[in-house]
Amino acid sequence: MLRIPRPVTKVKQSPITARKAPAQARSRRLVSDILEAAARVLAREGSRRFTTERVAEEAGVSVGSLYQYFASKEALLFRLQTDEWQDTWAILDEISRDTRLVPLERLRKVVIVFFRSEQQEAALRVALDDSGALFRDAPEARAFTALTRQRMRDFFKELLPGVPADKQEFAADVVLTAMAATAEKVTVQGLDRRTVDAWAKANAEMYCTYLEALLRLAPSRRR
Amino acid sequence: MLRIPRPVTKVKQSPITARKAPAQARSRRLVSDILEAAARVLAREGSRRFTTERVAEEAGVSVGSLYQYFASKEALLFRLQTDEWQDTWAILDEISRDTRLVPLERLRKVVIVFFRSEQQEAALRVALDDSGALFRDAPEARAFTALTRQRMRDFFKELLPGVPADKQEFAADVVLTAMAATAEKVTVQGLDRRTVDAWAKANAEMYCTYLEALLRLAPSRRR
Amino acid sequence: MLRIPRPVTKVKQSPITARKAPAQARSRRLVSDILEAAARVLAREGSRRFTTERVAEEAGVSVGSLYQYFASKEALLFRLQTDEWQDTWAILDEISRDTRLVPLERLRKVVIVFFRSEQQEAALRVALDDSGALFRDAPEARAFTALTRQRMRDFFKELLPGVPADKQEFAADVVLTAMAATAEKVTVQGLDRRTVDAWAKANAEMYCTYLEALLRLAPSRRR
Amino acid sequence: MLRIPRPVTKVKQSPITARKAPAQARSRRLVSDILEAAARVLAREGSRRFTTERVAEEAGVSVGSLYQYFASKEALLFRLQTDEWQDTWAILDEISRDTRLVPLERLRKVVIVFFRSEQQEAALRVALDDSGALFRDAPEARAFTALTRQRMRDFFKELLPGVPADKQEFAADVVLTAMAATAEKVTVQGLDRRTVDAWAKANAEMYCTYLEALLRLAPSRRR
DNA sequence: AATGAATGAGGATTCATTCAT
DNA sequence: GATGAATGAATCCTCATTCAT
């Protein structure tokens, strides 16, 4: 979900990226073990009980080892967050480029898939958000958000031909933010798949209607 | 903002309402002093550093006094949250009943006012959300949410005449959730008033377009 | 029950007797109200939750008033203890002087009555003991114990005629200590009256057998 | 001393056994250091001032370390108690099986040794009892008590041949309870060894006299 | 590289006692 | 005399992080 970073009073200065690039395969394995364990602990115990000790135990390593690969608890959480974003947006990016569908159909599909993806990761996300105040503002997070935002704006150029660039961009922001925010709020409620799909469809409908209205207002040199 | 409660791992059972009704004026004053101090601490230090000790110090009272009026840290946070909700929704409720405007105009106004209100309280809200996991599921919170939801559904009956009741309700949920979620995400960025207004207008536009489309599909004995 | 004071490292120096002699009837009434409330709180809530606040509330007075009559929480507890002792030993003293019964029968009755009395006050006593470390060693407690001990030694002179005074006294101590200690341990278990009576009888039997054996060994120039 | 559990208002459910089995020698050392420190603090400061902080400081470790080995203050206290019980009863059990002595002689010896053992641990025991309300009812405590009780009943079968089983058991309970309760009360007074021995002898005498009387009443198909 | 024991600051909450009204 | 609000030291316990082995 498109997370919009926000200003916070105090910004931690310590690096929250990985302490060391896992050069060996063994290290890479260890890192992913820890990340998976962390995800499990977060989902199972909640952010309140998400402690380095518990994560290490779940991963079958010592706390010391955990700190060998993650500079801090915060860094671990950040990595978890980032990984989740990457997975989700890779899929959406792909759909948005699928030329076999007309643009509005692609948007509909993006919305549906996004809601579903959010649903699956809801438990993790909730816990993540509870600890989220810690790194919402890391530069890495900003960079990632900027990237996805750019990609989606490109998609909206296709969706709104003939519409001035600034309006295109704003529409993209409006729709994507609505989608991300709504999906987050909705999936967090633990609804079943059918209900989530209904929400997704209604939202997709709303966005499409809106974009069509925008198109209608455009200088329409559209043929 | 319409907050949708969500399931959380552990639900506290102890009451989170105020420990003692502030009968005397002095007590009332103290309670509001503490609440204001709490809001300041939350905004300034963030939820991580929001401690009873700090709040008491900021309010210029002892921890003991704080606990005389709030049964727990959680209760204090809850009170802060509730007060904010109440203020916001009282205004929206009023607008939604203002018969001098046609329904869709009222919706537009509701959206604008809501975004502005959210903007003003953004700092507090952020911190509040960070601590939110603690009482999102308190019965009192659910009760309040249920009430506002009902009021808004009544409003949507006016907005969507001729539309089946279940569709009315779903549309209300979809639009309000989008509004609440989006306003939250947007205002958190610290944008200036003009920009926030632009977001609000675009969103209002989107909702209106959507509702009009729904109306068009309705059995329409509304000539 | 015969409480044997014991040495403790640190002895508090503050007076634990009542702060002020209740001159007026009103005061006397207040003191007994507080004492009764204290007994109820102790029995109902346990020593852990026995707080001045709770006692004051139960008595329907303010903490301030409580402190007007009892110098400290400790003093209140001490008074409770003392009152209980007095009641119990007044009865036993009376029985031990009842010349309508032969001495050994009186002992039997003393034992039975004592066990029953202990049973009735078991709940209070448990809670009292939990807080007991506080004043086991107050001079007032020692004085009281000394008095009752003397009375009972007098009784044992009748029980063990012809036995040397020092042996009489020692026997008194041995039997009374066994009785007090055993009754305390037994009644604390919450047994029903029949069972407690059985224990009392068995103990009375044991003491009588023992005293008879001592008598048999005595120089017996009696008649 | 045979401690008879009693009902208490609140029963904690969390496990009070050691958090982690001290596998390495170092750990074992630490555990015993803490236990010794705890015993010292308890004896020196009393239960009121027996805090985790103080124990840790006395042991020369941090509170954190203390909690590494004991799940809670309660667990630490419980361990202290248990260790004391175990030591005492192991000795008594051995004596009661010593076939080189006739049964009544063994009982006499049991009583003497018990009084002496209680005397040595009196200071600790006092403090322990003051805090005892906390875990008197732990299942582990009940289990231990049940075990020792059974062992002693077996001994009484030898002491009271020809006496019906139920009477044997009751006599065992009566005598052992009297012994435990009396020894506790007596040794707590800080008497010298000779005096304690005198009490022990007198009590042993009383129990023997009582048991002999019971034997005399038995169906006596003996011989 | 890995371990995991040790640290100790930090946090929520309670309660005996005082004292201004 | 009575009140009860205010105080704040004291308590138990957690957990991110370090570092000797």
Tab-separated table of N, CA and C in Angstrom, chain B residues 17-151:
chain	number	residue	atom	x	y	z
B	17	THR	N	-13.098	3.827	31.328
B	17	THR	CA	-13.709	5.139	31.505
B	17	THR	C	-13.117	5.798	32.745
B	18	ALA	N	-13.396	7.071	32.893
B	18	ALA	CA	-12.796	7.821	33.991
B	18	ALA	C	-13.123	7.193	35.333
B	19	ARG	N	-12.161	7.255	36.240
B	19	ARG	CA	-12.288	6.631	37.553
B	19	ARG	C	-13.301	7.331	38.429
B	20	LYS	N	-13.390	8.612	38.299
B	20	LYS	CA	-14.242	9.371	39.214
B	20	LYS	C	-14.824	10.571	38.473
B	21	ALA	N	-16.102	10.787	38.624
B	21	ALA	CA	-16.714	11.917	37.931
B	21	ALA	C	-16.248	13.206	38.587
B	22	PRO	N	-15.689	14.100	37.833
B	22	PRO	CA	-15.181	15.334	38.421
B	22	PRO	C	-16.323	16.224	38.876
B	23	ALA	N	-16.676	16.079	40.122
B	23	ALA	CA	-17.843	16.791	40.637
B	23	ALA	C	-17.565	18.276	40.811
B	24	GLN	N	-16.456	18.562	41.473
B	24	GLN	CA	-16.179	19.967	41.737
B	24	GLN	C	-15.488	20.628	40.546
B	25	ALA	N	-15.581	21.924	40.545
B	25	ALA	CA	-14.967	22.694	39.463
B	25	ALA	C	-13.461	22.461	39.434
B	26	ARG	N	-12.890	22.403	40.626
B	26	ARG	CA	-11.445	22.183	40.747
B	26	ARG	C	-11.018	20.887	40.056
B	27	SER	N	-11.788	19.835	40.333
B	27	SER	CA	-11.485	18.552	39.734
B	27	SER	C	-11.584	18.627	38.215
B	28	ARG	N	-12.645	19.276	37.768
B	28	ARG	CA	-12.847	19.390	36.329
B	28	ARG	C	-11.644	20.067	35.688
B	29	ARG	N	-11.215	21.092	36.363
B	29	ARG	CA	-10.062	21.841	35.881
B	29	ARG	C	-8.840	20.923	35.788
B	30	LEU	N	-8.664	20.128	36.825
B	30	LEU	CA	-7.521	19.228	36.888
B	30	LEU	C	-7.573	18.224	35.744
B	31	VAL	N	-8.742	17.667	35.552
B	31	VAL	CA	-8.900	16.687	34.491
B	31	VAL	C	-8.543	17.300	33.150
B	32	SER	N	-9.039	18.514	32.917
B	32	SER	CA	-8.741	19.099	31.609
B	32	SER	C	-7.270	19.489	31.516
B	33	ASP	N	-6.680	19.884	32.635
B	33	ASP	CA	-5.238	20.157	32.636
B	33	ASP	C	-4.465	18.915	32.216
B	34	ILE	N	-4.844	17.817	32.821
B	34	ILE	CA	-4.143	16.571	32.514
B	34	ILE	C	-4.339	16.186	31.050
B	35	LEU	N	-5.569	16.333	30.585
B	35	LEU	CA	-5.838	15.972	29.191
B	35	LEU	C	-5.030	16.834	28.228
B	36	GLU	N	-4.965	18.097	28.551
B	36	GLU	CA	-4.189	18.971	27.673
B	36	GLU	C	-2.707	18.632	27.726
B	37	ALA	N	-2.243	18.380	28.921
B	37	ALA	CA	-0.835	18.002	29.071
B	37	ALA	C	-0.564	16.716	28.291
B	38	ALA	N	-1.492	15.789	28.404
B	38	ALA	CA	-1.330	14.511	27.705
B	38	ALA	C	-1.250	14.744	26.199
B	39	ALA	N	-2.130	15.592	25.703
B	39	ALA	CA	-2.117	15.877	24.266
B	39	ALA	C	-0.781	16.485	23.864
B	40	ARG	N	-0.274	17.378	24.691
B	40	ARG	CA	1.009	17.995	24.369
B	40	ARG	C	2.129	16.969	24.364
B	41	VAL	N	2.153	16.146	25.387
B	41	VAL	CA	3.218	15.138	25.471
B	41	VAL	C	3.143	14.202	24.267
B	42	LEU	N	1.953	13.789	23.954
B	42	LEU	CA	1.753	12.869	22.838
B	42	LEU	C	2.272	13.493	21.547
B	43	ALA	N	1.906	14.748	21.342
B	43	ALA	CA	2.298	15.422	20.097
B	43	ALA	C	3.798	15.680	20.066
B	44	ARG	N	4.334	16.058	21.217
B	44	ARG	CA	5.728	16.444	21.247
B	44	ARG	C	6.679	15.260	21.276
B	45	GLU	N	6.343	14.257	22.075
B	45	GLU	CA	7.284	13.163	22.302
B	45	GLU	C	6.978	11.893	21.526
B	46	GLY	N	5.740	11.786	21.075
B	46	GLY	CA	5.382	10.558	20.368
B	46	GLY	C	4.906	9.500	21.338
B	47	SER	N	4.206	8.512	20.808
B	47	SER	CA	3.564	7.532	21.686
B	47	SER	C	4.585	6.725	22.476
B	48	ARG	N	5.747	6.552	21.864
B	48	ARG	CA	6.782	5.762	22.518
B	48	ARG	C	7.184	6.366	23.863
B	49	ARG	N	7.218	7.657	23.896
B	49	ARG	CA	7.681	8.343	25.098
B	49	ARG	C	6.520	8.951	25.887
B	50	PHE	N	5.344	8.517	25.564
B	50	PHE	CA	4.164	8.997	26.283
B	50	PHE	C	4.010	8.168	27.558
B	51	THR	N	4.522	8.693	28.653
B	51	THR	CA	4.462	7.949	29.913
B	51	THR	C	3.655	8.723	30.948
B	52	THR	N	3.119	7.995	31.878
B	52	THR	CA	2.319	8.641	32.918
B	52	THR	C	3.150	9.687	33.659
B	53	GLU	N	4.379	9.316	33.906
B	53	GLU	CA	5.294	10.232	34.594
B	53	GLU	C	5.407	11.557	33.841
B	54	ARG	N	5.661	11.459	32.543
B	54	ARG	CA	5.849	12.658	31.748
B	54	ARG	C	4.574	13.490	31.692
B	55	VAL	N	3.450	12.816	31.531
B	55	VAL	CA	2.184	13.551	31.459
B	55	VAL	C	1.953	14.298	32.769
B	56	ALA	N	2.167	13.596	33.868
B	56	ALA	CA	1.960	14.221	35.173
B	56	ALA	C	2.859	15.450	35.323
B	57	GLU	N	4.094	15.283	34.936
B	57	GLU	CA	5.016	16.408	35.079
B	57	GLU	C	4.564	17.584	34.216
B	58	GLU	N	4.198	17.299	32.974
B	58	GLU	CA	3.750	18.338	32.063
B	58	GLU	C	2.521	19.058	32.619
B	59	ALA	N	1.676	18.277	33.290
B	59	ALA	CA	0.457	18.875	33.838
B	59	ALA	C	0.730	19.572	35.167
B	60	GLY	N	1.916	19.371	35.671
B	60	GLY	CA	2.263	20.002	36.930
B	60	GLY	C	1.598	19.337	38.132
B	61	VAL	N	1.300	18.040	38.004
B	61	VAL	CA	0.736	17.311	39.143
B	61	VAL	C	1.578	16.066	39.384
B	62	SER	N	1.260	15.348	40.423
B	62	SER	CA	1.995	14.115	40.693
B	62	SER	C	1.333	12.944	39.989
B	63	VAL	N	2.083	11.890	39.785
B	63	VAL	CA	1.479	10.700	39.181
B	63	VAL	C	0.259	10.265	39.948
B	64	GLY	N	0.383	10.336	41.249
B	64	GLY	CA	-0.731	9.946	42.100
B	64	GLY	C	-2.012	10.658	41.712
B	65	SER	N	-1.911	11.956	41.504
B	65	SER	CA	-3.103	12.722	41.124
B	65	SER	C	-3.634	12.259	39.783
B	66	LEU	N	-2.741	12.002	38.878
B	66	LEU	CA	-3.177	11.520	37.573
B	66	LEU	C	-4.027	10.265	37.744
B	67	TYR	N	-3.530	9.366	38.573
B	67	TYR	CA	-4.247	8.114	38.776
B	67	TYR	C	-5.530	8.288	39.587
B	68	GLN	N	-5.664	9.449	40.194
B	68	GLN	CA	-6.899	9.724	40.921
B	68	GLN	C	-8.040	9.958	39.929
B	69	TYR	N	-7.671	10.430	38.766
B	69	TYR	CA	-8.706	10.772	37.785
B	69	TYR	C	-8.763	9.851	36.583
B	70	PHE	N	-7.704	9.118	36.369
B	70	PHE	CA	-7.708	8.156	35.265
B	70	PHE	C	-7.210	6.826	35.792
B	71	ALA	N	-8.021	5.821	35.590
B	71	ALA	CA	-7.720	4.521	36.182
B	71	ALA	C	-6.423	3.925	35.665
B	72	SER	N	-6.036	4.316	34.483
B	72	SER	CA	-4.822	3.762	33.892
B	72	SER	C	-4.370	4.651	32.745
B	73	LYS	N	-3.204	4.389	32.288
B	73	LYS	CA	-2.675	5.108	31.147
B	73	LYS	C	-3.631	4.924	29.962
B	74	GLU	N	-4.089	3.710	29.837
B	74	GLU	CA	-5.006	3.377	28.756
B	74	GLU	C	-6.256	4.262	28.818
B	75	ALA	N	-6.783	4.418	30.017
B	75	ALA	CA	-8.002	5.213	30.176
B	75	ALA	C	-7.756	6.651	29.741
B	76	LEU	N	-6.599	7.151	30.049
B	76	LEU	CA	-6.261	8.515	29.669
B	76	LEU	C	-6.223	8.653	28.149
B	77	LEU	N	-5.561	7.727	27.531
B	77	LEU	CA	-5.465	7.717	26.070
B	77	LEU	C	-6.858	7.615	25.458
B	78	PHE	N	-7.642	6.738	26.036
B	78	PHE	CA	-8.984	6.528	25.508
B	78	PHE	C	-9.802	7.818	25.578
B	79	ARG	N	-9.680	8.501	26.682
B	79	ARG	CA	-10.417	9.739	26.864
B	79	ARG	C	-10.007	10.777	25.820
B	80	LEU	N	-8.720	10.828	25.574
B	80	LEU	CA	-8.182	11.744	24.576
B	80	LEU	C	-8.809	11.458	23.213
B	81	GLN	N	-8.799	10.204	22.867
B	81	GLN	CA	-9.361	9.742	21.597
B	81	GLN	C	-10.834	10.097	21.483
B	82	THR	N	-11.567	9.719	22.504
B	82	THR	CA	-13.009	9.939	22.507
B	82	THR	C	-13.356	11.410	22.346
B	83	ASP	N	-12.664	12.235	23.091
B	83	ASP	CA	-12.933	13.665	23.000
B	83	ASP	C	-12.737	14.167	21.581
B	84	GLU	N	-11.679	13.697	20.950
B	84	GLU	CA	-11.416	14.143	19.597
B	84	GLU	C	-12.545	13.709	18.657
B	85	TRP	N	-12.928	12.450	18.772
B	85	TRP	CA	-14.023	11.940	17.942
B	85	TRP	C	-15.271	12.797	18.091
B	86	GLN	N	-15.603	13.009	19.340
B	86	GLN	CA	-16.838	13.706	19.628
B	86	GLN	C	-16.879	15.070	18.949
B	87	ASP	N	-15.823	15.811	19.112
B	87	ASP	CA	-15.765	17.138	18.518
B	87	ASP	C	-16.010	17.074	17.018
B	88	THR	N	-15.243	16.237	16.374
B	88	THR	CA	-15.332	16.155	14.919
B	88	THR	C	-16.732	15.771	14.449
B	89	TRP	N	-17.244	14.707	15.033
B	89	TRP	CA	-18.512	14.196	14.537
B	89	TRP	C	-19.719	15.062	14.895
B	90	ALA	N	-19.603	15.816	15.914
B	90	ALA	CA	-20.706	16.722	16.246
B	90	ALA	C	-20.886	17.722	15.110
B	91	ILE	N	-19.772	18.209	14.611
B	91	ILE	CA	-19.833	19.169	13.507
B	91	ILE	C	-20.417	18.530	12.252
B	92	LEU	N	-19.897	17.384	11.904
B	92	LEU	CA	-20.364	16.710	10.686
B	92	LEU	C	-21.859	16.418	10.764
B	93	ASP	N	-22.269	15.976	11.918
B	93	ASP	CA	-23.679	15.646	12.096
B	93	ASP	C	-24.535	16.873	11.811
B	94	GLU	N	-24.088	17.977	12.305
B	94	GLU	CA	-24.839	19.214	12.123
B	94	GLU	C	-24.950	19.569	10.636
B	95	ILE	N	-23.816	19.517	9.978
B	95	ILE	CA	-23.830	19.848	8.545
B	95	ILE	C	-24.785	18.931	7.783
B	96	SER	N	-24.709	17.659	8.111
B	96	SER	CA	-25.503	16.690	7.348
B	96	SER	C	-27.009	16.908	7.506
B	97	ARG	N	-27.371	17.696	8.514
B	97	ARG	CA	-28.794	17.943	8.737
B	97	ARG	C	-29.220	19.338	8.242
B	98	ASP	N	-28.291	20.053	7.696
B	98	ASP	CA	-28.573	21.435	7.297
B	98	ASP	C	-29.440	21.472	6.034
B	99	THR	N	-30.725	21.588	6.220
B	99	THR	CA	-31.661	21.480	5.079
B	99	THR	C	-31.610	22.665	4.124
B	100	ARG	N	-30.817	23.654	4.470
B	100	ARG	CA	-30.726	24.795	3.542
B	100	ARG	C	-29.919	24.419	2.301
B	101	LEU	N	-29.192	23.359	2.397
B	101	LEU	CA	-28.400	22.900	1.250
B	101	LEU	C	-28.998	21.619	0.678
B	102	VAL	N	-28.828	21.434	-0.620
B	102	VAL	CA	-29.292	20.160	-1.199
B	102	VAL	C	-28.325	19.080	-0.726
B	103	PRO	N	-28.799	17.850	-0.635
B	103	PRO	CA	-27.991	16.771	-0.070
B	103	PRO	C	-26.555	16.688	-0.590
B	104	LEU	N	-26.380	16.677	-1.903
B	104	LEU	CA	-25.013	16.523	-2.415
B	104	LEU	C	-24.099	17.679	-1.987
B	105	GLU	N	-24.697	18.868	-1.884
B	105	GLU	CA	-23.895	19.994	-1.410
B	105	GLU	C	-23.471	19.787	0.038
B	106	ARG	N	-24.395	19.207	0.795
B	106	ARG	CA	-24.068	18.899	2.185
B	106	ARG	C	-22.911	17.901	2.256
B	107	LEU	N	-22.949	16.904	1.407
B	107	LEU	CA	-21.874	15.915	1.404
B	107	LEU	C	-20.536	16.605	1.111
B	108	ARG	N	-20.559	17.450	0.079
B	108	ARG	CA	-19.334	18.177	-0.263
B	108	ARG	C	-18.805	18.937	0.951
B	109	LYS	N	-19.729	19.606	1.616
B	109	LYS	CA	-19.317	20.405	2.774
B	109	LYS	C	-18.771	19.507	3.901
B	110	VAL	N	-19.463	18.381	4.080
B	110	VAL	CA	-18.999	17.436	5.102
B	110	VAL	C	-17.559	17.031	4.815
B	111	VAL	N	-17.299	16.714	3.572
B	111	VAL	CA	-15.957	16.263	3.221
B	111	VAL	C	-14.917	17.362	3.479
B	112	ILE	N	-15.234	18.564	3.000
B	112	ILE	CA	-14.295	19.681	3.200
B	112	ILE	C	-14.013	19.901	4.691
B	113	VAL	N	-15.085	20.023	5.433
B	113	VAL	CA	-14.926	20.289	6.869
B	113	VAL	C	-14.170	19.163	7.557
B	114	PHE	N	-14.472	17.953	7.146
B	114	PHE	CA	-13.797	16.818	7.774
B	114	PHE	C	-12.289	16.855	7.521
B	115	PHE	N	-11.923	17.106	6.274
B	115	PHE	CA	-10.491	17.189	5.964
B	115	PHE	C	-9.808	18.287	6.781
B	116	ARG	N	-10.485	19.426	6.869
B	116	ARG	CA	-9.880	20.517	7.632
B	116	ARG	C	-9.742	20.160	9.109
B	117	SER	N	-10.770	19.565	9.621
B	117	SER	CA	-10.744	19.184	11.032
B	117	SER	C	-9.639	18.156	11.287
B	118	GLU	N	-9.517	17.229	10.360
B	118	GLU	CA	-8.468	16.236	10.515
B	118	GLU	C	-7.094	16.870	10.448
B	119	GLN	N	-7.001	17.878	9.608
B	119	GLN	CA	-5.708	18.541	9.487
B	119	GLN	C	-5.284	19.183	10.805
B	120	GLN	N	-6.245	19.841	11.411
B	120	GLN	CA	-5.927	20.513	12.667
B	120	GLN	C	-5.468	19.556	13.758
B	121	GLU	N	-6.063	18.396	13.749
B	121	GLU	CA	-5.724	17.463	14.835
B	121	GLU	C	-4.735	16.377	14.424
B	122	ALA	N	-4.120	16.605	13.288
B	122	ALA	CA	-3.257	15.561	12.741
B	122	ALA	C	-2.168	15.105	13.713
B	123	ALA	N	-1.481	16.051	14.293
B	123	ALA	CA	-0.361	15.691	15.160
B	123	ALA	C	-0.814	14.793	16.304
B	124	LEU	N	-1.885	15.221	16.952
B	124	LEU	CA	-2.412	14.408	18.043
B	124	LEU	C	-2.833	13.028	17.547
B	125	ARG	N	-3.528	13.050	16.414
B	125	ARG	CA	-4.057	11.792	15.896
B	125	ARG	C	-2.968	10.766	15.594
B	126	VAL	N	-1.901	11.247	15.029
B	126	VAL	CA	-0.795	10.338	14.714
B	126	VAL	C	-0.326	9.621	15.972
B	127	ALA	N	-0.039	10.411	16.953
B	127	ALA	CA	0.455	9.829	18.197
B	127	ALA	C	-0.592	8.901	18.802
B	128	LEU	N	-1.814	9.349	18.705
B	128	LEU	CA	-2.906	8.550	19.250
B	128	LEU	C	-2.989	7.194	18.556
B	129	ASP	N	-2.881	7.227	17.258
B	129	ASP	CA	-2.952	5.973	16.516
B	129	ASP	C	-1.820	5.039	16.882
B	130	ASP	N	-0.674	5.637	17.128
B	130	ASP	CA	0.457	4.800	17.502
B	130	ASP	C	0.180	4.024	18.781
B	131	SER	N	-0.595	4.602	19.642
B	131	SER	CA	-0.905	3.932	20.907
B	131	SER	C	-2.238	3.210	20.815
B	132	GLY	N	-2.863	3.355	19.670
B	132	GLY	CA	-4.239	2.909	19.519
B	132	GLY	C	-4.479	1.438	19.760
B	133	ALA	N	-3.493	0.634	19.445
B	133	ALA	CA	-3.700	-0.805	19.572
B	133	ALA	C	-4.238	-1.159	20.953
B	134	LEU	N	-4.005	-0.271	21.888
B	134	LEU	CA	-4.388	-0.582	23.261
B	134	LEU	C	-5.888	-0.631	23.504
B	135	PHE	N	-6.626	0.243	22.816
B	135	PHE	CA	-8.048	0.270	23.185
B	135	PHE	C	-8.985	0.372	22.007
B	136	ARG	N	-8.452	0.083	20.829
B	136	ARG	CA	-9.288	0.149	19.646
B	136	ARG	C	-10.552	-0.677	19.820
B	137	ASP	N	-10.505	-1.641	20.735
B	137	ASP	CA	-11.601	-2.592	20.813
B	137	ASP	C	-12.413	-2.458	22.077
B	138	ALA	N	-12.179	-1.410	22.783
B	138	ALA	CA	-12.957	-1.196	23.999
B	138	ALA	C	-14.427	-1.041	23.608
B	139	PRO	N	-15.306	-1.606	24.425
B	139	PRO	CA	-16.741	-1.520	24.126
B	139	PRO	C	-17.192	-0.074	23.936
B	140	GLU	N	-16.634	0.823	24.731
B	140	GLU	CA	-17.028	2.218	24.606
B	140	GLU	C	-16.693	2.736	23.206
B	141	ALA	N	-15.548	2.349	22.709
B	141	ALA	CA	-15.137	2.792	21.382
B	141	ALA	C	-16.091	2.241	20.326
B	142	ARG	N	-16.433	0.986	20.479
B	142	ARG	CA	-17.351	0.367	19.528
B	142	ARG	C	-18.713	1.068	19.549
B	143	ALA	N	-19.162	1.363	20.734
B	143	ALA	CA	-20.467	2.009	20.879
B	143	ALA	C	-20.480	3.345	20.144
B	144	PHE	N	-19.429	4.103	20.341
B	144	PHE	CA	-19.366	5.406	19.705
B	144	PHE	C	-19.351	5.276	18.192
B	145	THR	N	-18.539	4.380	17.711
B	145	THR	CA	-18.447	4.157	16.275
B	145	THR	C	-19.807	3.765	15.707
B	146	ALA	N	-20.475	2.890	16.419
B	146	ALA	CA	-21.787	2.427	15.955
B	146	ALA	C	-22.756	3.603	15.822
B	147	LEU	N	-22.723	4.478	16.802
B	147	LEU	CA	-23.628	5.619	16.793
B	147	LEU	C	-23.386	6.529	15.585
B	148	THR	N	-22.156	6.923	15.398
B	148	THR	CA	-21.858	7.816	14.279
B	148	THR	C	-22.183	7.151	12.951
B	149	ARG	N	-21.885	5.898	12.890
B	149	ARG	CA	-22.179	5.177	11.656
B	149	ARG	C	-23.686	5.246	11.344
B	150	GLN	N	-24.482	5.057	12.357
B	150	GLN	CA	-25.932	5.085	12.154
B	150	GLN	C	-26.380	6.465	11.639
B	151	ARG	N	-25.861	7.490	12.266
B	151	ARG	CA	-26.217	8.853	11.864
B	151	ARG	C	-25.892	9.097	10.401
